[in-house]
Amino acid sequence: MIAVRSLHMYPVKSAAGISLSRAEVGDRGFQHDRRFMVVDGAGQFLTQRVLPRMALISVALSFASLRVTGPGMRPLEIPLVPSGGSLRPVQVWRDRCEALSLGPGPARWLSELLGVTCELVYMPEATLRAVDPLFGPGRVGFADGYPFLLASTTSLDDLSRRGASVPMERFRPNIVVDGAPAFAEDHWKRVRIGPVEFRVVKPCARCAITTVDPARGVFSGPEPLRTLAEFRRSEEGVLFGMNLVHEGAGVVSVGDEVTVLDP
């Protein structure tokens, strides 16, 4: 049986994630996933691609707040659903949209930790960002392009046997499954996980974030990209994991069966 091994959510884009036993699927992915983002003075998104130290930003959720911590920093508490403040334009790849600035306090905190001038923004409900229309309807938060990333433990094991032994967290998946042959997910078109159906829309082209050591917040060498390039290179890039778009809402849990509806 193919089943969910683990679930992960990333409240702040490119910061450390949170492991969950169950997660609610909302209109843009897992509830609270990548609704916050760090931007520079021009509103351009910042990630571990250029600031690997962002891996050291840890987050925790409570009922109404987001607690952000970092080495040598006092914890930062911000509302989980901010209100008030001013809207400002921000950019994620080619998408421009409006976000709520969280003001000078979080900006100073992040700028001190990361060593660059930056600020924290939030995607309010009124901001609607669509997935690439080539892959059908769907909404997404501040994730790169799609609301979910699925990865397989057997695919990771295959990569390890080829010489690149790295933890799954380097790939920053939302849904990790096991029980399928290595890279079987390449061929799935539609799956059901718990009560929710997902379209498996495209492979995920991997970037330098996979080479960041999340424990130290530094680039750690060429793996896993070097080994992936030997057998997973395509016109789209070096591939690992699949992007998903959900159809409907519901709760998915660790242990849920993954049913391949259109192999």
mmCIF file of C-alpha atoms in Angstrom:
data_model
loop_
_atom_site.group_PDB
_atom_site.id
_atom_site.type_symbol
_atom_site.label_atom_id
_atom_site.label_comp_id
_atom_site.label_asym_id
_atom_site.label_seq_id
_atom_site.Cartn_x
_atom_site.Cartn_y
_atom_site.Cartn_z
ATOM 1 C CA MET A 1 0.000 0.000 0.000
ATOM 2 C CA ILE A 2 1.190 3.512 -0.783
ATOM 3 C CA ALA A 3 0.714 5.705 2.274
ATOM 4 C CA VAL A 4 1.618 9.096 3.701
ATOM 5 C CA ARG A 5 4.834 8.859 5.709
ATOM 6 C CA SER A 6 5.021 12.505 6.819
ATOM 7 C CA LEU A 7 3.461 15.935 6.288
ATOM 8 C CA HIS A 8 5.247 19.285 6.322
ATOM 9 C CA MET A 9 4.283 22.933 6.242
ATOM 10 C CA TYR A 10 6.401 26.085 5.845
ATOM 11 C CA PRO A 11 4.659 29.162 7.279
ATOM 12 C CA VAL A 12 7.519 31.485 6.212
ATOM 13 C CA LYS A 13 8.769 30.894 2.682
ATOM 14 C CA SER A 14 12.330 29.471 2.732
ATOM 15 C CA ALA A 15 12.484 29.241 6.542
ATOM 16 C CA ALA A 16 12.506 25.918 8.380
ATOM 17 C CA GLY A 17 9.352 23.832 8.220
ATOM 18 C CA ILE A 18 7.006 22.170 10.687
ATOM 19 C CA SER A 19 6.160 18.457 10.701
ATOM 20 C CA LEU A 20 2.477 17.640 11.186
ATOM 21 C CA SER A 21 0.479 14.536 12.007
ATOM 22 C CA ARG A 22 -2.529 15.938 10.171
ATOM 23 C CA ALA A 23 -3.071 19.017 8.029
ATOM 24 C CA GLU A 24 -6.064 20.895 6.695
ATOM 25 C CA VAL A 25 -6.130 21.534 2.953
ATOM 26 C CA GLY A 26 -7.473 25.017 2.290
ATOM 27 C CA ASP A 27 -7.862 27.083 -0.836
ATOM 28 C CA ARG A 28 -4.086 27.656 -1.359
ATOM 29 C CA GLY A 29 -2.608 24.455 0.054
ATOM 30 C CA PHE A 30 -2.109 23.422 3.655
ATOM 31 C CA GLN A 31 -3.609 26.053 5.931
ATOM 32 C CA HIS A 32 -0.960 28.669 6.854
ATOM 33 C CA ASP A 33 1.592 27.236 4.416
ATOM 34 C CA ARG A 34 3.835 29.955 2.965
ATOM 35 C CA ARG A 35 1.525 32.838 3.770
ATOM 36 C CA PHE A 36 4.557 34.784 5.098
ATOM 37 C CA MET A 37 7.555 35.781 2.997
ATOM 38 C CA VAL A 38 10.797 37.728 3.390
ATOM 39 C CA VAL A 39 11.356 40.441 0.764
ATOM 40 C CA ASP A 40 14.014 43.041 -0.003
ATOM 41 C CA GLY A 41 13.425 46.765 -0.288
ATOM 42 C CA ALA A 42 12.027 46.391 -3.804
ATOM 43 C CA GLY A 43 9.535 43.722 -2.723
ATOM 44 C CA GLN A 44 11.503 40.903 -4.397
ATOM 45 C CA PHE A 45 11.233 37.576 -2.611
ATOM 46 C CA LEU A 46 14.307 36.261 -0.767
ATOM 47 C CA THR A 47 15.155 32.580 -0.323
ATOM 48 C CA GLN A 48 17.936 30.211 0.679
ATOM 49 C CA ARG A 49 19.120 30.305 -2.935
ATOM 50 C CA VAL A 50 21.003 33.489 -2.077
ATOM 51 C CA LEU A 51 20.608 33.573 1.728
ATOM 52 C CA PRO A 52 21.237 30.033 3.027
ATOM 53 C CA ARG A 53 21.136 31.402 6.571
ATOM 54 C CA MET A 54 17.346 31.542 6.189
ATOM 55 C CA ALA A 55 17.406 27.802 6.989
ATOM 56 C CA LEU A 56 18.154 28.788 10.601
ATOM 57 C CA ILE A 57 14.824 30.629 10.955
ATOM 58 C CA SER A 58 12.603 28.286 12.970
ATOM 59 C CA VAL A 59 8.857 28.712 13.376
ATOM 60 C CA ALA A 60 6.151 27.358 15.653
ATOM 61 C CA LEU A 61 2.394 27.817 15.535
ATOM 62 C CA SER A 62 -0.021 28.439 18.351
ATOM 63 C CA PHE A 63 -3.744 29.067 18.156
ATOM 64 C CA ALA A 64 -3.352 32.722 17.188
ATOM 65 C CA SER A 65 0.352 33.478 16.747
ATOM 66 C CA LEU A 66 3.492 32.574 14.868
ATOM 67 C CA ARG A 67 6.656 32.292 16.969
ATOM 68 C CA VAL A 68 9.851 32.883 15.006
ATOM 69 C CA THR A 69 13.275 32.072 16.444
ATOM 70 C CA GLY A 70 16.877 32.240 15.245
ATOM 71 C CA PRO A 71 20.358 31.783 16.709
ATOM 72 C CA GLY A 72 21.286 34.606 19.046
ATOM 73 C CA MET A 73 17.892 36.286 18.644
ATOM 74 C CA ARG A 74 15.041 36.823 21.055
ATOM 75 C CA PRO A 75 11.856 35.068 19.863
ATOM 76 C CA LEU A 76 9.602 37.104 17.610
ATOM 77 C CA GLU A 77 5.843 36.751 18.135
ATOM 78 C CA ILE A 78 3.506 37.867 15.366
ATOM 79 C CA PRO A 79 -0.200 37.257 14.724
ATOM 80 C CA LEU A 80 -0.880 34.120 12.726
ATOM 81 C CA VAL A 81 -3.414 36.099 10.695
ATOM 82 C CA PRO A 82 -2.178 39.722 10.759
ATOM 83 C CA SER A 83 -4.544 42.626 10.280
ATOM 84 C CA GLY A 84 -3.904 46.314 9.800
ATOM 85 C CA GLY A 85 -0.662 47.629 8.376
ATOM 86 C CA SER A 86 -0.104 48.715 4.814
ATOM 87 C CA LEU A 87 -0.265 46.828 1.545
ATOM 88 C CA ARG A 88 2.743 46.782 -0.729
ATOM 89 C CA PRO A 89 3.533 45.114 -4.057
ATOM 90 C CA VAL A 90 5.770 42.042 -3.897
ATOM 91 C CA GLN A 91 7.164 39.705 -6.517
ATOM 92 C CA VAL A 92 7.544 35.897 -6.586
ATOM 93 C CA TRP A 93 9.268 34.896 -9.817
ATOM 94 C CA ARG A 94 7.075 36.453 -12.545
ATOM 95 C CA ASP A 95 4.056 36.995 -10.298
ATOM 96 C CA ARG A 96 3.361 40.389 -8.767
ATOM 97 C CA CYS A 97 0.741 40.693 -6.069
ATOM 98 C CA GLU A 98 -0.093 42.681 -2.972
ATOM 99 C CA ALA A 99 1.039 41.674 0.506
ATOM 100 C CA LEU A 100 0.619 43.126 3.961
ATOM 101 C CA SER A 101 3.803 44.606 5.446
ATOM 102 C CA LEU A 102 4.332 43.563 9.064
ATOM 103 C CA GLY A 103 6.237 46.721 9.855
ATOM 104 C CA PRO A 104 9.575 47.736 11.360
ATOM 105 C CA GLY A 105 9.772 45.262 14.256
ATOM 106 C CA PRO A 106 9.921 42.035 12.218
ATOM 107 C CA ALA A 107 11.983 43.878 9.577
ATOM 108 C CA ARG A 108 14.684 44.779 12.117
ATOM 109 C CA TRP A 109 14.670 41.238 13.539
ATOM 110 C CA LEU A 110 15.148 39.593 10.138
ATOM 111 C CA SER A 111 17.655 42.162 8.912
ATOM 112 C CA GLU A 112 19.836 41.574 11.967
ATOM 113 C CA LEU A 113 19.677 37.777 11.647
ATOM 114 C CA LEU A 114 20.268 37.643 7.890
ATOM 115 C CA GLY A 115 22.667 40.560 7.530
ATOM 116 C CA VAL A 116 20.672 42.239 4.761
ATOM 117 C CA THR A 117 17.934 44.834 4.735
ATOM 118 C CA CYS A 118 14.627 43.006 4.420
ATOM 119 C CA GLU A 119 11.109 42.812 5.791
ATOM 120 C CA LEU A 120 8.366 40.302 6.467
ATOM 121 C CA VAL A 121 5.098 40.336 4.534
ATOM 122 C CA TYR A 122 1.868 38.335 4.700
ATOM 123 C CA MET A 123 -0.545 37.246 1.973
ATOM 124 C CA PRO A 124 -4.038 38.412 3.017
ATOM 125 C CA GLU A 125 -7.214 36.680 1.963
ATOM 126 C CA ALA A 126 -7.937 39.360 -0.625
ATOM 127 C CA THR A 127 -4.727 38.543 -2.525
ATOM 128 C CA LEU A 128 -5.322 35.761 -5.022
ATOM 129 C CA ARG A 129 -2.352 34.192 -6.797
ATOM 130 C CA ALA A 130 -3.094 31.569 -9.436
ATOM 131 C CA VAL A 131 -1.024 28.573 -10.440
ATOM 132 C CA ASP A 132 0.227 28.439 -14.029
ATOM 133 C CA PRO A 133 -2.987 28.254 -16.135
ATOM 134 C CA LEU A 134 -1.289 25.696 -18.394
ATOM 135 C CA PHE A 135 -1.898 23.226 -15.573
ATOM 136 C CA GLY A 136 -5.509 24.097 -14.856
ATOM 137 C CA PRO A 137 -7.188 26.119 -12.099
ATOM 138 C CA GLY A 138 -5.789 26.524 -8.633
ATOM 139 C CA ARG A 139 -4.531 29.019 -6.073
ATOM 140 C CA VAL A 140 -1.236 29.161 -4.242
ATOM 141 C CA GLY A 141 0.345 31.189 -1.450
ATOM 142 C CA PHE A 142 3.968 32.301 -1.677
ATOM 143 C CA ALA A 143 5.226 28.847 -2.735
ATOM 144 C CA ASP A 144 7.307 28.977 -5.919
ATOM 145 C CA GLY A 145 4.437 27.952 -8.162
ATOM 146 C CA TYR A 146 2.201 25.180 -6.836
ATOM 147 C CA PRO A 147 0.467 24.519 -3.526
ATOM 148 C CA PHE A 148 1.951 21.057 -2.865
ATOM 149 C CA LEU A 149 5.160 19.150 -3.418
ATOM 150 C CA LEU A 150 5.049 15.360 -3.100
ATOM 151 C CA ALA A 151 8.180 13.256 -2.652
ATOM 152 C CA SER A 152 8.773 9.548 -2.114
ATOM 153 C CA THR A 153 11.001 7.819 0.441
ATOM 154 C CA THR A 154 11.887 5.096 -2.072
ATOM 155 C CA SER A 155 13.037 7.719 -4.565
ATOM 156 C CA LEU A 156 15.214 9.256 -1.848
ATOM 157 C CA ASP A 157 16.599 5.795 -1.029
ATOM 158 C CA ASP A 158 17.461 5.282 -4.701
ATOM 159 C CA LEU A 159 19.270 8.611 -4.753
ATOM 160 C CA SER A 160 21.198 7.599 -1.632
ATOM 161 C CA ARG A 161 22.278 4.300 -3.180
ATOM 162 C CA ARG A 162 23.677 6.270 -6.112
ATOM 163 C CA GLY A 163 25.934 8.247 -3.788
ATOM 164 C CA ALA A 164 23.932 11.281 -2.570
ATOM 165 C CA SER A 165 22.763 10.588 0.966
ATOM 166 C CA VAL A 166 20.844 13.676 2.078
ATOM 167 C CA PRO A 167 17.819 14.121 4.359
ATOM 168 C CA MET A 168 14.392 14.579 2.832
ATOM 169 C CA GLU A 169 14.090 18.030 4.402
ATOM 170 C CA ARG A 170 16.495 19.398 1.801
ATOM 171 C CA PHE A 171 13.768 18.925 -0.812
ATOM 172 C CA ARG A 172 11.158 20.758 1.307
ATOM 173 C CA PRO A 173 8.176 18.520 0.475
ATOM 174 C CA ASN A 174 4.671 18.940 1.843
ATOM 175 C CA ILE A 175 3.677 15.293 1.454
ATOM 176 C CA VAL A 176 6.106 12.386 1.770
ATOM 177 C CA VAL A 177 4.851 8.967 0.719
ATOM 178 C CA ASP A 178 6.239 5.453 0.837
ATOM 179 C CA GLY A 179 5.278 2.051 -0.532
ATOM 180 C CA ALA A 180 5.689 2.829 -4.250
ATOM 181 C CA PRO A 181 8.643 1.906 -6.479
ATOM 182 C CA ALA A 182 11.326 4.559 -6.796
ATOM 183 C CA PHE A 183 10.192 7.451 -9.010
ATOM 184 C CA ALA A 184 6.801 5.855 -9.695
ATOM 185 C CA GLU A 185 5.359 9.286 -8.887
ATOM 186 C CA ASP A 186 6.752 10.525 -12.212
ATOM 187 C CA HIS A 187 3.900 8.764 -13.979
ATOM 188 C CA TRP A 188 0.968 9.623 -11.721
ATOM 189 C CA LYS A 189 -1.639 12.016 -13.110
ATOM 190 C CA ARG A 190 -4.173 12.124 -10.296
ATOM 191 C CA VAL A 191 -4.157 10.811 -6.710
ATOM 192 C CA ARG A 192 -6.469 10.734 -3.710
ATOM 193 C CA ILE A 193 -5.010 11.213 -0.234
ATOM 194 C CA GLY A 194 -7.569 10.791 2.505
ATOM 195 C CA PRO A 195 -10.657 12.673 1.264
ATOM 196 C CA VAL A 196 -8.792 15.050 -1.056
ATOM 197 C CA GLU A 197 -8.015 14.567 -4.747
ATOM 198 C CA PHE A 198 -4.925 16.115 -6.316
ATOM 199 C CA ARG A 199 -3.772 16.682 -9.869
ATOM 200 C CA VAL A 200 -0.128 15.714 -10.325
ATOM 201 C CA VAL A 201 0.763 18.536 -12.670
ATOM 202 C CA LYS A 202 4.528 18.560 -13.276
ATOM 203 C CA PRO A 203 7.919 17.415 -11.968
ATOM 204 C CA CYS A 204 9.806 19.749 -9.662
ATOM 205 C CA ALA A 205 13.066 21.140 -11.043
ATOM 206 C CA ARG A 206 15.523 21.398 -8.180
ATOM 207 C CA CYS A 207 17.753 24.341 -7.299
ATOM 208 C CA ALA A 208 20.657 25.239 -5.020
ATOM 209 C CA ILE A 209 18.435 25.126 -1.921
ATOM 210 C CA THR A 210 18.870 21.340 -1.941
ATOM 211 C CA THR A 211 22.607 21.890 -1.327
ATOM 212 C CA VAL A 212 22.044 23.934 1.863
ATOM 213 C CA ASP A 213 22.839 22.193 5.148
ATOM 214 C CA PRO A 214 19.717 23.112 7.138
ATOM 215 C CA ALA A 215 21.462 22.586 10.483
ATOM 216 C CA ARG A 216 24.217 25.137 9.711
ATOM 217 C CA GLY A 217 22.545 27.449 7.188
ATOM 218 C CA VAL A 218 25.394 27.199 4.677
ATOM 219 C CA PHE A 219 25.933 25.662 1.263
ATOM 220 C CA SER A 220 27.514 22.253 1.828
ATOM 221 C CA GLY A 221 28.733 21.117 -1.588
ATOM 222 C CA PRO A 222 27.324 19.844 -4.875
ATOM 223 C CA GLU A 223 25.086 17.068 -3.572
ATOM 224 C CA PRO A 224 22.377 16.071 -4.243
ATOM 225 C CA LEU A 225 22.323 18.040 -7.508
ATOM 226 C CA ARG A 226 25.482 16.438 -8.863
ATOM 227 C CA THR A 227 24.137 12.893 -8.555
ATOM 228 C CA LEU A 228 20.620 13.828 -9.632
ATOM 229 C CA ALA A 229 22.053 15.377 -12.781
ATOM 230 C CA GLU A 230 23.505 12.001 -13.741
ATOM 231 C CA PHE A 231 20.104 10.336 -14.123
ATOM 232 C CA ARG A 232 17.345 12.910 -13.564
ATOM 233 C CA ARG A 233 18.262 15.708 -15.968
ATOM 234 C CA SER A 234 15.618 16.920 -18.442
ATOM 235 C CA GLU A 235 14.851 20.020 -20.484
ATOM 236 C CA GLU A 236 13.107 21.382 -17.379
ATOM 237 C CA GLY A 237 16.161 20.883 -15.160
ATOM 238 C CA VAL A 238 17.237 18.327 -12.568
ATOM 239 C CA LEU A 239 14.095 16.673 -11.220
ATOM 240 C CA PHE A 240 13.005 15.302 -7.855
ATOM 241 C CA GLY A 241 9.424 15.254 -6.557
ATOM 242 C CA MET A 242 6.146 16.221 -8.161
ATOM 243 C CA ASN A 243 4.046 19.379 -7.941
ATOM 244 C CA LEU A 244 0.404 18.865 -7.024
ATOM 245 C CA VAL A 245 -2.727 21.008 -7.209
ATOM 246 C CA HIS A 246 -5.606 20.062 -4.930
ATOM 247 C CA GLU A 247 -9.252 19.787 -5.926
ATOM 248 C CA GLY A 248 -11.437 20.501 -2.927
ATOM 249 C CA ALA A 249 -10.694 20.720 0.785
ATOM 250 C CA GLY A 250 -10.341 18.315 3.672
ATOM 251 C CA VAL A 251 -7.889 16.927 6.209
ATOM 252 C CA VAL A 252 -5.028 14.616 5.304
ATOM 253 C CA SER A 253 -3.122 12.642 7.922
ATOM 254 C CA VAL A 254 0.039 10.622 8.314
ATOM 255 C CA GLY A 255 -0.870 7.024 7.499
ATOM 256 C CA ASP A 256 -3.541 7.926 4.942
ATOM 257 C CA GLU A 257 -3.616 5.671 1.914
ATOM 258 C CA VAL A 258 -2.526 7.237 -1.364
ATOM 259 C CA THR A 259 -4.738 5.994 -4.181
ATOM 260 C CA VAL A 260 -3.397 6.501 -7.698
ATOM 261 C CA LEU A 261 -6.513 7.353 -9.719
ATOM 262 C CA ASP A 262 -4.835 7.917 -13.072
ATOM 263 C CA PRO A 263 -1.478 6.119 -13.241
#
